Tab-separated table of C-alpha atoms in Angstrom:
chain	number	residue	atom	x	y	z
A	1	UNK	CA	35.962	-42.165	100.971
A	2	UNK	CA	39.505	-40.640	102.488
A	3	UNK	CA	40.990	-43.772	99.995
A	4	UNK	CA	39.716	-42.175	97.083
A	5	UNK	CA	40.141	-38.745	98.145
A	6	UNK	CA	44.288	-39.642	98.242
A	7	UNK	CA	44.285	-40.694	94.371
A	8	UNK	CA	46.081	-38.612	92.601
A	9	UNK	CA	47.517	-38.059	88.760
A	10	UNK	CA	51.437	-38.054	88.803
A	11	UNK	CA	54.222	-36.880	86.312
A	12	UNK	CA	55.873	-40.018	84.702
A	13	UNK	CA	60.084	-39.971	84.922
A	14	UNK	CA	63.048	-42.702	84.034
A	15	UNK	CA	62.605	-44.095	86.874
A	16	UNK	CA	58.977	-45.271	86.876
A	17	UNK	CA	60.492	-47.745	83.809
A	18	UNK	CA	59.825	-50.976	84.818
A	19	UNK	CA	57.011	-50.315	86.579
A	20	UNK	CA	55.701	-49.510	82.965
A	21	UNK	CA	56.788	-52.475	81.685
A	22	UNK	CA	55.742	-54.676	84.427
A	23	UNK	CA	52.105	-53.248	84.037
A	24	UNK	CA	51.872	-53.148	80.238
A	25	UNK	CA	53.207	-57.231	79.815
A	26	UNK	CA	50.391	-57.676	82.438
A	27	UNK	CA	47.754	-55.859	81.241
A	28	UNK	CA	48.326	-56.733	76.891
A	29	UNK	CA	49.048	-59.510	75.349
A	30	UNK	CA	51.808	-56.882	72.510
A	31	UNK	CA	53.027	-54.418	75.278
A	32	UNK	CA	54.990	-51.731	74.009
A	33	UNK	CA	58.173	-52.045	75.156
A	34	UNK	CA	60.936	-49.763	77.240
A	35	UNK	CA	61.912	-48.319	74.092
A	36	UNK	CA	58.432	-46.740	73.442
A	37	UNK	CA	58.717	-45.921	76.598
A	38	UNK	CA	61.841	-44.068	76.612
A	39	UNK	CA	61.502	-42.433	73.237
A	40	UNK	CA	57.378	-41.140	75.032
A	41	UNK	CA	59.457	-40.357	78.256
A	42	UNK	CA	62.460	-38.153	76.645
A	43	UNK	CA	60.096	-36.743	73.765
A	44	UNK	CA	58.419	-34.906	76.801
A	45	UNK	CA	54.856	-36.347	75.617
A	46	UNK	CA	51.857	-36.008	78.065
A	47	UNK	CA	52.567	-39.200	81.317
A	48	UNK	CA	50.715	-38.990	83.952
A	49	UNK	CA	50.751	-42.377	86.529
A	50	UNK	CA	47.598	-42.850	88.840
A	51	UNK	CA	48.298	-43.519	91.961
A	52	UNK	CA	46.271	-44.455	95.348
A	53	UNK	CA	46.813	-42.596	98.619
A	54	UNK	CA	49.981	-45.140	99.622
A	55	UNK	CA	51.702	-44.661	95.699
A	56	UNK	CA	50.336	-47.599	94.299
A	57	UNK	CA	49.705	-47.312	90.897
A	58	UNK	CA	45.678	-47.783	89.051
A	59	UNK	CA	47.584	-46.573	85.785
A	60	UNK	CA	49.008	-44.975	83.209
A	61	UNK	CA	48.513	-42.325	79.971
A	62	UNK	CA	51.216	-41.186	77.297
A	63	UNK	CA	50.026	-38.906	75.341
A	64	UNK	CA	51.591	-36.997	71.886
A	65	UNK	CA	51.226	-33.405	72.344
A	66	UNK	CA	50.252	-31.152	68.714
A	67	UNK	CA	49.069	-28.356	66.776
A	68	UNK	CA	45.886	-28.062	68.565
A	69	UNK	CA	45.326	-31.532	69.472
A	70	UNK	CA	46.567	-34.386	71.479
A	71	UNK	CA	47.214	-37.759	70.638
A	72	UNK	CA	46.610	-40.283	72.843
A	73	UNK	CA	49.073	-43.437	73.084
A	74	UNK	CA	48.570	-45.544	75.440
A	75	UNK	CA	46.170	-45.718	78.370
A	76	UNK	CA	46.704	-48.768	80.794
A	77	UNK	CA	44.680	-50.399	83.672
A	78	UNK	CA	46.947	-52.033	86.507
A	79	UNK	CA	44.542	-55.315	86.476
A	80	UNK	CA	44.602	-55.595	89.215
A	81	UNK	CA	42.357	-52.150	89.632
A	82	UNK	CA	40.401	-53.050	86.122
A	83	UNK	CA	36.277	-51.752	85.921
A	84	UNK	CA	36.755	-49.387	88.823
A	85	UNK	CA	36.340	-45.854	87.189
A	86	UNK	CA	39.839	-45.355	86.012
A	87	UNK	CA	39.605	-45.173	82.866
A	88	UNK	CA	37.316	-42.828	82.553
A	89	UNK	CA	39.219	-40.819	85.520
A	90	UNK	CA	42.126	-40.814	83.475
A	91	UNK	CA	40.504	-39.224	79.878
A	92	UNK	CA	39.200	-37.065	82.391
A	93	UNK	CA	42.711	-35.635	83.719
A	94	UNK	CA	43.568	-36.445	79.631
A	95	UNK	CA	40.957	-33.509	78.729
A	96	UNK	CA	41.647	-31.405	81.437
A	97	UNK	CA	45.239	-31.489	80.524
A	98	UNK	CA	44.996	-31.031	76.584
A	99	UNK	CA	42.547	-28.561	76.717
A	100	UNK	CA	44.910	-26.282	78.813
A	101	UNK	CA	47.581	-26.526	76.614
A	102	UNK	CA	44.454	-26.022	73.790
A	103	UNK	CA	43.645	-28.767	71.973
A	104	UNK	CA	41.006	-28.527	70.319
A	105	UNK	CA	40.879	-32.441	69.690
A	106	UNK	CA	42.031	-35.773	70.748
A	107	UNK	CA	42.457	-38.739	68.758
A	108	UNK	CA	43.374	-42.387	69.432
A	109	UNK	CA	43.444	-45.996	67.786
A	110	UNK	CA	42.000	-48.634	69.356
A	111	UNK	CA	42.106	-52.951	67.984
A	112	UNK	CA	38.903	-53.525	66.392
A	113	UNK	CA	38.947	-56.195	69.019
A	114	UNK	CA	38.628	-54.457	71.729
A	115	UNK	CA	35.251	-54.255	71.878
A	116	UNK	CA	35.882	-52.914	76.273
A	117	UNK	CA	38.082	-49.950	75.219
A	118	UNK	CA	35.756	-48.425	72.259
A	119	UNK	CA	33.030	-49.344	75.242
A	120	UNK	CA	34.597	-46.725	77.102
A	121	UNK	CA	35.631	-44.275	74.462
A	122	UNK	CA	32.287	-43.984	72.060
A	123	UNK	CA	30.091	-43.638	75.725
A	124	UNK	CA	33.202	-40.152	76.272
A	125	UNK	CA	32.085	-39.235	73.401
A	126	UNK	CA	34.339	-39.881	70.372
A	127	UNK	CA	33.006	-40.977	67.326
A	128	UNK	CA	34.607	-43.601	65.103
A	129	UNK	CA	36.511	-41.225	62.059
A	130	UNK	CA	38.554	-44.031	60.269
A	131	UNK	CA	40.018	-47.375	59.852
A	132	UNK	CA	44.430	-48.117	60.235
A	133	UNK	CA	44.646	-51.400	58.375
A	134	UNK	CA	47.463	-53.672	59.760
A	135	UNK	CA	48.077	-50.701	62.416
A	136	UNK	CA	48.924	-53.457	65.162
A	137	UNK	CA	51.313	-56.220	65.263
A	138	UNK	CA	49.279	-59.653	66.403
A	139	UNK	CA	50.845	-62.636	66.243
A	140	UNK	CA	53.722	-63.944	63.555
A	141	UNK	CA	53.505	-61.907	60.699
A	142	UNK	CA	49.431	-61.003	61.904
A	143	UNK	CA	48.590	-57.694	61.898
A	144	UNK	CA	45.291	-56.387	63.120
A	145	UNK	CA	43.365	-53.365	61.908
A	146	UNK	CA	42.578	-50.189	64.442
A	147	UNK	CA	39.596	-47.984	64.592
A	148	UNK	CA	40.894	-43.942	64.285
A	149	UNK	CA	38.560	-42.442	66.976
A	150	UNK	CA	38.312	-38.345	68.231
A	151	UNK	CA	37.118	-36.504	69.924
A	152	UNK	CA	36.540	-32.448	70.352
A	153	UNK	CA	37.033	-30.851	73.016
A	154	UNK	CA	35.552	-27.257	72.225
A	155	UNK	CA	33.249	-25.469	69.283
A	156	UNK	CA	30.446	-27.771	67.713
A	157	UNK	CA	29.996	-30.869	70.024
A	158	UNK	CA	28.105	-31.513	66.244
A	159	UNK	CA	30.832	-30.946	63.899
A	160	UNK	CA	31.874	-33.726	62.116
A	161	UNK	CA	35.689	-35.099	62.852
A	162	UNK	CA	38.253	-34.854	60.139
A	163	UNK	CA	38.094	-38.345	58.431
A	164	UNK	CA	41.181	-40.284	58.860
A	165	UNK	CA	41.594	-42.622	55.312
A	166	UNK	CA	43.207	-45.749	55.652
């Protein structure tokens, strides 16, 4: 129980690049590049790592605030820590911070092949609102579609999300 209480969120900085790249590369066949992380951090996007009491990384998220909305760009749980509720806890933190910024809606894209993430997002309350064709790299000259999902953070939970087009 003491270990769970020691888990916390800490801002991610440029000094964390090596760890970000290592976890990202271990977690995905098509990871973000070092440059993607540098650009996001230099732009001042929301970037938080989830760490345990000993400072070990459990995961991280990066999100881009906009006008009354936030776009989740990357949410990754370190492979040894997957399946222990860290992704949901990171979504909780992202929602809390997004609301504090005055965001009314949270957006994300997820690979059509990533059924596990889709299930997590849908259980959390995200709705499918569109499809981006050929959004993700999927190997030599191949591309994979992305499902666009949205979560209403305030107002009428039954209100339909704006439609995202290809």
